[in-house]
GROMACS .gro file of C-alpha atoms in nm:
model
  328
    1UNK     CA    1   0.000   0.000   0.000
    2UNK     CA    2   0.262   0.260   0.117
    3UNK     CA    3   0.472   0.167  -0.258
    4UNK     CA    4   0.118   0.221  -0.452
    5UNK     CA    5   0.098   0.558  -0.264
    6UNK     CA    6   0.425   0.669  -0.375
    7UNK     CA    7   0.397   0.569  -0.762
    8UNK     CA    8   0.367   0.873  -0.977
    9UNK     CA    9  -0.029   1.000  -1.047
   10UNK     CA   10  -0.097   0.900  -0.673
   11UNK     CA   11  -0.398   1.108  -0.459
   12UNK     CA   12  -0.285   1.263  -0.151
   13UNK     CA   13  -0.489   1.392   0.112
   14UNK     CA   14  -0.383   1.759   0.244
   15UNK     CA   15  -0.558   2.058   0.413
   16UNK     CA   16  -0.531   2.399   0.356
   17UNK     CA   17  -0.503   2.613   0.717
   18UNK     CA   18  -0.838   2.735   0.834
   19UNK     CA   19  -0.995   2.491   0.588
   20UNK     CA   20  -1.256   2.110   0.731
   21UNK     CA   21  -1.262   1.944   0.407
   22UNK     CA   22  -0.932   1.753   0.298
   23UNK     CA   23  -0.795   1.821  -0.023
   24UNK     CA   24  -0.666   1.612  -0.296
   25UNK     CA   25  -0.348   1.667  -0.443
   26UNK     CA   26  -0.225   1.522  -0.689
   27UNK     CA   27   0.152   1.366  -0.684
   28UNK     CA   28   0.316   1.420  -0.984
   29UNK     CA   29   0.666   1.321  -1.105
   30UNK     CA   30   0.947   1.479  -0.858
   31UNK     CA   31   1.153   1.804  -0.992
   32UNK     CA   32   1.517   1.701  -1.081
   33UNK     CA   33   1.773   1.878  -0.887
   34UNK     CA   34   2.060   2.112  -1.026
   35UNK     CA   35   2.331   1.888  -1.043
   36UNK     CA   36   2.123   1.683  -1.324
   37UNK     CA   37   2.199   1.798  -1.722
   38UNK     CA   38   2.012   2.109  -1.820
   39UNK     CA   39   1.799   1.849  -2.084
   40UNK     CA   40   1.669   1.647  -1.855
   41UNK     CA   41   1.566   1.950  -1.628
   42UNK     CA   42   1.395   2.085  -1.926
   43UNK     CA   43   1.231   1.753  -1.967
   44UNK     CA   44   1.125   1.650  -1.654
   45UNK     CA   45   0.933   2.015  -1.641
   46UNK     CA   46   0.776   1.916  -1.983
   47UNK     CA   47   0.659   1.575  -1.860
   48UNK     CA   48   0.528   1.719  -1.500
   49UNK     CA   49   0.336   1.993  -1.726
   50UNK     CA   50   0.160   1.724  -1.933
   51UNK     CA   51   0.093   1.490  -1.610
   52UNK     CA   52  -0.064   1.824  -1.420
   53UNK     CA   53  -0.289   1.874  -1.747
   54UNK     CA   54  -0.374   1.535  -1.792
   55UNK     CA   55  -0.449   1.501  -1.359
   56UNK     CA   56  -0.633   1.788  -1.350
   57UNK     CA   57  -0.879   1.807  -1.703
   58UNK     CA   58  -0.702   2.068  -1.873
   59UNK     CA   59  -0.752   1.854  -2.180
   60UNK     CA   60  -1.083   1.835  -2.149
   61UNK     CA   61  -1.117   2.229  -2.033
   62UNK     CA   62  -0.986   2.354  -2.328
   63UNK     CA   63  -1.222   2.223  -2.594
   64UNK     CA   64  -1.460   2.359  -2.356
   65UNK     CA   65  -1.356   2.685  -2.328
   66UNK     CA   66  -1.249   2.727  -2.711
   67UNK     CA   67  -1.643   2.614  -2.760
   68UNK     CA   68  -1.778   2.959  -2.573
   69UNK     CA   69  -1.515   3.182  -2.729
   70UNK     CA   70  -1.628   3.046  -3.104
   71UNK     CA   71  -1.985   3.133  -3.027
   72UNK     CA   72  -1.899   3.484  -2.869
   73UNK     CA   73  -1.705   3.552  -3.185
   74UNK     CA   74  -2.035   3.620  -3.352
   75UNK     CA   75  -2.200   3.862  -3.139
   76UNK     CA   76  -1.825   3.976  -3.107
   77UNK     CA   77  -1.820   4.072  -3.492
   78UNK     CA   78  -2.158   4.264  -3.480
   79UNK     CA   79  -2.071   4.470  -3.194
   80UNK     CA   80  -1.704   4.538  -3.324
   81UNK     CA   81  -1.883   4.602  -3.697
   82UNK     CA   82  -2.075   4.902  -3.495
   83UNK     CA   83  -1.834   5.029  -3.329
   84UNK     CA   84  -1.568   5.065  -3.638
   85UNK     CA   85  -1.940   5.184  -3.869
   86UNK     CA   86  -1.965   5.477  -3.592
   87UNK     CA   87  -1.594   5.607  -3.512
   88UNK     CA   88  -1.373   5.476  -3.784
   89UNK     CA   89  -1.567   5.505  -4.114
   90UNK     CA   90  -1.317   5.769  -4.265
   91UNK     CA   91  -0.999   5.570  -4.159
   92UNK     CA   92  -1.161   5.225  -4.306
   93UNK     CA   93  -1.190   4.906  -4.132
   94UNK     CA   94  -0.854   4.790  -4.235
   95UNK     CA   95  -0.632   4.998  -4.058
   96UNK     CA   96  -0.847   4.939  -3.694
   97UNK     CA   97  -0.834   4.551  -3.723
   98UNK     CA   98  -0.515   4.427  -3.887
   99UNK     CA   99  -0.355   4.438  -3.543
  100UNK     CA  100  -0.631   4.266  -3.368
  101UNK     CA  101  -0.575   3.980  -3.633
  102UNK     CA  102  -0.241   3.969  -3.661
  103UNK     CA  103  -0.146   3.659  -3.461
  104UNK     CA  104  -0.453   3.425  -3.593
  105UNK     CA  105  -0.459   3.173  -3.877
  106UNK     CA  106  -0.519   3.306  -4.231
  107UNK     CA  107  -0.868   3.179  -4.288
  108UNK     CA  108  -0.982   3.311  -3.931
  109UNK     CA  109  -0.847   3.697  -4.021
  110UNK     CA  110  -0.975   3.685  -4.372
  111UNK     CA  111  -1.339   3.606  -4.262
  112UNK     CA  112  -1.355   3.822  -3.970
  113UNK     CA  113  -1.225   4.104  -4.211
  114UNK     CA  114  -1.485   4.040  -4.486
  115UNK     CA  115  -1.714   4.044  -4.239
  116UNK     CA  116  -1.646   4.365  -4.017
  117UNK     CA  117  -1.649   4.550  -4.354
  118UNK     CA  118  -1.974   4.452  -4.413
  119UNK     CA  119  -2.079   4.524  -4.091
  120UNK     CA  120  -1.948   4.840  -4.034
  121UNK     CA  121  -2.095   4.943  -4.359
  122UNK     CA  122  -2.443   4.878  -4.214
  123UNK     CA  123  -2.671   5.018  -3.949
  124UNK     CA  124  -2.670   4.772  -3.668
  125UNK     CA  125  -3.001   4.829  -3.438
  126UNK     CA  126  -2.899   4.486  -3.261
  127UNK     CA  127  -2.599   4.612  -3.122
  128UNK     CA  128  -2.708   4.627  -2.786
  129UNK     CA  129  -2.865   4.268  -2.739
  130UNK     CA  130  -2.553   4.160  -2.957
  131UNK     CA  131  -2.338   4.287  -2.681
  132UNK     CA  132  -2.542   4.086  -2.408
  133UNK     CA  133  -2.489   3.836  -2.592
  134UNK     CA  134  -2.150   3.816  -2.620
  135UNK     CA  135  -2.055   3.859  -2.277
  136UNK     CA  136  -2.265   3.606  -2.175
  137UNK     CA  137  -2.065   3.361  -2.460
  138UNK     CA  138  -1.766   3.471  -2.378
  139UNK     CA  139  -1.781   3.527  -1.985
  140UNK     CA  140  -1.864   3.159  -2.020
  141UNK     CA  141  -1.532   3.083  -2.163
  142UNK     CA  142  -1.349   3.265  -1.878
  143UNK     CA  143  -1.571   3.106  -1.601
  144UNK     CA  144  -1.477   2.796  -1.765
  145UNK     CA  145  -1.079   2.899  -1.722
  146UNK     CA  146  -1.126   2.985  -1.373
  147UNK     CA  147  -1.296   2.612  -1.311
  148UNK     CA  148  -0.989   2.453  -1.477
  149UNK     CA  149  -0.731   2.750  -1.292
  150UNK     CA  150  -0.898   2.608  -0.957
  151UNK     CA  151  -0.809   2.269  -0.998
  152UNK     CA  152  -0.477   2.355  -1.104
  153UNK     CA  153  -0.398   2.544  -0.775
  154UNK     CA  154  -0.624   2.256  -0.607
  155UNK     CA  155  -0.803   2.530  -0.421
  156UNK     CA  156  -1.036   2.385  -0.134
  157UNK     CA  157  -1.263   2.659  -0.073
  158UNK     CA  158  -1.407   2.795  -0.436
  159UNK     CA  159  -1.595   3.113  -0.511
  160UNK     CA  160  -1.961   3.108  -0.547
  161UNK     CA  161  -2.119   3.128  -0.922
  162UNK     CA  162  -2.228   3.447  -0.933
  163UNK     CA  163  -1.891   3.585  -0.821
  164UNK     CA  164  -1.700   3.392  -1.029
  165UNK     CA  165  -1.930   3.520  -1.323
  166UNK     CA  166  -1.896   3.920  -1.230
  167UNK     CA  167  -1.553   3.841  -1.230
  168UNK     CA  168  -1.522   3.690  -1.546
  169UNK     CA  169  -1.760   3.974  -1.727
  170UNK     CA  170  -1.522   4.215  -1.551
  171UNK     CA  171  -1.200   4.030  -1.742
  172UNK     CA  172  -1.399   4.042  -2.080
  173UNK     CA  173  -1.468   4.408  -2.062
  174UNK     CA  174  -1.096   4.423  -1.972
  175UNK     CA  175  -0.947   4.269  -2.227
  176UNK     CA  176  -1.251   4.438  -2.539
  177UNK     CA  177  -1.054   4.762  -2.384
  178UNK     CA  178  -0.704   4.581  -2.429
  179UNK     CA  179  -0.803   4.530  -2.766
  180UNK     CA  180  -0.915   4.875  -2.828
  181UNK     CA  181  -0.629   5.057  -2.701
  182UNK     CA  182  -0.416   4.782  -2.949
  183UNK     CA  183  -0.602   4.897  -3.227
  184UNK     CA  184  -0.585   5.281  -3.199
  185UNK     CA  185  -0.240   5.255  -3.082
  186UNK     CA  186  -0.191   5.078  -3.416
  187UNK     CA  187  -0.359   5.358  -3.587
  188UNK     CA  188  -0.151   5.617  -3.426
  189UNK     CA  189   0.111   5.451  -3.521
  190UNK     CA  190   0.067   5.474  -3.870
  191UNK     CA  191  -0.034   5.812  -3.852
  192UNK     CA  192   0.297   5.931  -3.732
  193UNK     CA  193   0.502   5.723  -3.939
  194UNK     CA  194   0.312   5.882  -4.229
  195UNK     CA  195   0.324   6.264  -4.084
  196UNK     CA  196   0.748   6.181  -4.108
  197UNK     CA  197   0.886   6.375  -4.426
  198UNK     CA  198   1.088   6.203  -4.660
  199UNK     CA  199   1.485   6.244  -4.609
  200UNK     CA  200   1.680   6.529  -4.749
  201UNK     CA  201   1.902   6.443  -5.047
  202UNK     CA  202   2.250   6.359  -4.890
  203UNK     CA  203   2.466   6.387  -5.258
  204UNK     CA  204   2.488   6.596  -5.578
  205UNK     CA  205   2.210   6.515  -5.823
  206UNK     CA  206   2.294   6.322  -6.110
  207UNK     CA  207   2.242   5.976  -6.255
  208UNK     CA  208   2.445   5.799  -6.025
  209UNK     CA  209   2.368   6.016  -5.744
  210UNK     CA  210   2.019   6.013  -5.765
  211UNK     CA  211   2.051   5.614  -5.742
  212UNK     CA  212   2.237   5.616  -5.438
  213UNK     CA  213   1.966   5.890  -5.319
  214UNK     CA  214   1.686   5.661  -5.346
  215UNK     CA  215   1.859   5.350  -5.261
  216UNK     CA  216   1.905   5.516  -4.913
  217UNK     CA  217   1.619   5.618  -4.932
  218UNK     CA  218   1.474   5.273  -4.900
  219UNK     CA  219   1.685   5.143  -4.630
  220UNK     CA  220   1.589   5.450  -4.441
  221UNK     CA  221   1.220   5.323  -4.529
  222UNK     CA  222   1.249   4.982  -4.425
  223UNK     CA  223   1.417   5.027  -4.096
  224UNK     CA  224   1.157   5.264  -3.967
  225UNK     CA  225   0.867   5.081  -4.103
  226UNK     CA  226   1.103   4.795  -3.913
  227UNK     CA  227   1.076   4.966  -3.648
  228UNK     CA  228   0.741   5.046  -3.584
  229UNK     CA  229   0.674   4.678  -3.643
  230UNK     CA  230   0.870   4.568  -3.388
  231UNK     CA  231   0.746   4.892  -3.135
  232UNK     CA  232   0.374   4.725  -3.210
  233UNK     CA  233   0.487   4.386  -3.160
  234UNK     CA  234   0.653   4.502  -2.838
  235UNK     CA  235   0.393   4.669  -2.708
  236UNK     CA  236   0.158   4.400  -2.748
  237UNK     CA  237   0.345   4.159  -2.613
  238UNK     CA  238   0.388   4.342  -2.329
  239UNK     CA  239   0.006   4.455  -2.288
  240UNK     CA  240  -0.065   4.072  -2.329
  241UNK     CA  241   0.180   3.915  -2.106
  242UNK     CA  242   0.047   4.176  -1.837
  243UNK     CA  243  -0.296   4.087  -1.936
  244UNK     CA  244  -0.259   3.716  -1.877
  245UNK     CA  245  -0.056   3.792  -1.533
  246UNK     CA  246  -0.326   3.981  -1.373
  247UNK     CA  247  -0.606   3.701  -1.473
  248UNK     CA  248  -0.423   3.453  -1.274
  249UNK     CA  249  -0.356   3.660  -1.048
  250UNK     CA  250  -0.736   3.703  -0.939
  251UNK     CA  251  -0.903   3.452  -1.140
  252UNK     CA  252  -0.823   3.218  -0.789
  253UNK     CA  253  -0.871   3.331  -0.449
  254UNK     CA  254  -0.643   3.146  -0.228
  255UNK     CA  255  -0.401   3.287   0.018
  256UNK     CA  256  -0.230   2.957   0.124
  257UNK     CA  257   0.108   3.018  -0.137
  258UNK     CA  258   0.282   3.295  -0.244
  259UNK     CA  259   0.130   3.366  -0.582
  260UNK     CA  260   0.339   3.298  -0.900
  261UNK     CA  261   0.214   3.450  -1.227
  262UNK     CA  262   0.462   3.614  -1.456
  263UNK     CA  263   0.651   3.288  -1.539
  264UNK     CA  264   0.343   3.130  -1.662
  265UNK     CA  265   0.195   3.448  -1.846
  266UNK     CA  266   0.499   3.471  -2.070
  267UNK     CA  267   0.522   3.123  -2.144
  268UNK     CA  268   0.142   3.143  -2.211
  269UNK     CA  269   0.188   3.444  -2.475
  270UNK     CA  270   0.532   3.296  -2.590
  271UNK     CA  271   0.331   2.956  -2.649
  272UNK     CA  272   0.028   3.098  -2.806
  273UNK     CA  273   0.213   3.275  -3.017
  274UNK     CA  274   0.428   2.991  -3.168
  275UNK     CA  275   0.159   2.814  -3.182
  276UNK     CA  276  -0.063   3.066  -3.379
  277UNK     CA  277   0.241   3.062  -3.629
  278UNK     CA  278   0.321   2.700  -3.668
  279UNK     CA  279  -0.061   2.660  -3.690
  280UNK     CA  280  -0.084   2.927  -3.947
  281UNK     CA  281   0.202   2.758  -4.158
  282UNK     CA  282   0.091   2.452  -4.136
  283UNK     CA  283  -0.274   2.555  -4.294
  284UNK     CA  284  -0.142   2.749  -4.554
  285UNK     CA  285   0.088   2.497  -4.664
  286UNK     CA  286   0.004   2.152  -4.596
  287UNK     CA  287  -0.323   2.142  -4.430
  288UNK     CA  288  -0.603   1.994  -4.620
  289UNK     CA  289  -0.929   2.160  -4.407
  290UNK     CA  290  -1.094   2.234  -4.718
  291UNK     CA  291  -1.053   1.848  -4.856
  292UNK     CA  292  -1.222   1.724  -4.536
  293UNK     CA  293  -1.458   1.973  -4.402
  294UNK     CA  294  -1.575   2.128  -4.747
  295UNK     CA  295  -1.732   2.473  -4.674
  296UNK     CA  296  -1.684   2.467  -4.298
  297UNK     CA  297  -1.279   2.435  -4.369
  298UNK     CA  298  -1.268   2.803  -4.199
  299UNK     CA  299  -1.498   2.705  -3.865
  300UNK     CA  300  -1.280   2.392  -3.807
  301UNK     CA  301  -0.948   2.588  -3.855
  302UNK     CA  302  -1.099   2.827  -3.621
  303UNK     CA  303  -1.188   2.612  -3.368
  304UNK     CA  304  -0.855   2.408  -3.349
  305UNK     CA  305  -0.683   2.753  -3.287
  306UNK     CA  306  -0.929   2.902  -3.016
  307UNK     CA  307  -0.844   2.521  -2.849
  308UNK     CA  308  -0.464   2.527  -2.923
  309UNK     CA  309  -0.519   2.924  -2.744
  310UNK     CA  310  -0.696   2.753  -2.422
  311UNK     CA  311  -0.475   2.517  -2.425
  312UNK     CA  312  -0.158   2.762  -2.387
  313UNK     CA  313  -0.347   2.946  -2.121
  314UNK     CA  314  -0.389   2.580  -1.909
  315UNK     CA  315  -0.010   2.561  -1.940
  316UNK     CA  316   0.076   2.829  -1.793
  317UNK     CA  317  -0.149   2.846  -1.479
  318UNK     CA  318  -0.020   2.490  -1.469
  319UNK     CA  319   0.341   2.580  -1.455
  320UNK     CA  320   0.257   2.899  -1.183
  321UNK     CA  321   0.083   2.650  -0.961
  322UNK     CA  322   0.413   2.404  -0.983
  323UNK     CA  323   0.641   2.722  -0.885
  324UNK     CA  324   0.409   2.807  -0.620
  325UNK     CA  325   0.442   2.429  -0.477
  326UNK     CA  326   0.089   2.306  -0.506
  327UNK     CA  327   0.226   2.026  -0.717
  328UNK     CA  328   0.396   1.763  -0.465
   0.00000   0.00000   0.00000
């Protein structure tokens, strides 16, 4: 008996101070120390990441949780279309949502394009319920998160429903703001990179001056358009990795550890992103969605990438709750 409670996946009972009901841990694979090689460090983290998933239904959160944020993407896309008809007709649509869908698949950003310009180009008197709507969806999604976040931490003592849902509408507002600010700061952006006057000429004119003229000219170009790129990319990072950190921060109340949540943000955002690309890639190039799934090529391609996103979120409150030594 004591050998089978030692073997790796085994249930342990443990309290939590100022908590009557016992809590079950789960006992995952021990942490190498630092005298072992750096590989099988980096291993042993991978493997006790995919036990604490697999222990604690972050597999089967995810699909879950990618399910509410595909059917909030609907409402989503009416009350975005509104909002970019009423404030951003003269600018166009383009230049408010590239940056929004910069990190998702192809077929995802081409059909939520197409179909913000033809929203925005109409009057929209369902706005309003559209908006209920999707933070219902959505909220749903989060709530969903914070279920899977609290069996992560194995939290004894869980919020009621109602607070949990305030709290996740609250996050969804949040992160509709996030996006704005994204957006406009994109637009800005632009707007000052285009209020820049072209260099002065640096050498006599001539034929072979006026070559080397507008060959600097266009490294000049491309650095600063470079630039701005990687300002934007920066900047969103940032905004995101922040994002993510205060959600686990709050999305679990439990004052039993000290509370680890920038580790597991980053790799969240680092992950997600990767993923988005290699995903991306792989559709473009050798995925066969349209072969299989016909006209719904773009809805399954969507859905596999709101999962692989949930997915990268699970990791990462996984990983905060091993560094905060809920994982035995």
């Amino acid at each position: 008996m004591g050998a089978s409670a030692e073997g790796e996946g085994a249930k342990v009972a443990a309290r939590e101070p100022g908590s009557e009901a016992p809590l079950m841990v789960t006992k995952l694979s021990p942490p190498l120390d630092a005298t072992a090689p750096l590989w099988a460090r980096l291993a042993r983290v991978l493997r006790r990441l995919v036990e604490g998933l697999y222990h604690h239904d972050g597999l089967s959160a995810a699909p879950a949780m990618a399910f509410h944020f595909f059917l909030s993407l609907f409402p989503l896309l009416v009350v975005v279309g509104w909002i970019v008809g009423k404030i951003a007709r003269s600018r166009g649509v383009e230049v408010l949502v590239d940056a929004a869908f910069a990190a998702a698949p192809q077929a995802f950003a081409t059909i939520g394009k197409r179909e913000l310009e033809r929203l925005a180009a109409t009057d929209l008197s369902a706005a309003p319920l559209a908006l209920v709507g999707f933070m219902w969806l959505a909220s749903s999604g989060v709530h969903g998160m914070m279920d899977a976040f609290e069996r992560a931490l194995a939290v004894p003592k869980r919020r009621p429903y109602w607070k949990k849902r305030a709290i996740a509408i609250t996050f969804v507002l949040a992160g509709l703001v996030a996006l704005a600010f994204v957006a406009f700061a994109s637009v800005g952006l632009e707007s000052v990179a285009a209020a820049i006057p072209p260099s002065a000429p640096l050498v006599s004119q001539g034929p072979a001056g006026s070559s080397l003229v507008e060959a600097a000219r266009d490294v000049g170009e491309r650095v600063r358009l470079s630039f701005d790129h990687v300002l934007a990319l920066s900047c969103f990072f940032g905004l995101a990795v922040s994002g993510v950190a205060v959600f686990y921060r709050f999305a679990v109340e439990t004052s039993s550890v000290r509370r680890r949540v920038w580790p597991g943000a980053t790799l969240a955002i680092v992950l997600w992103l990767v993923i988005s690309w290699a995903f991306g890639a792989y559709v473009s190039s050798l995925g066969q969605y349209t072969l299989y799934y016909g006209s719904l090529a773009a809805v399954a391609v969507v859905l596999v990438w709101l999962w692989l996103t949930s997915l990268a979120l699970l990791v990462g409150a996984e990983l905060n709750a091993q560094l905060e030594g809920t994982r035995i």
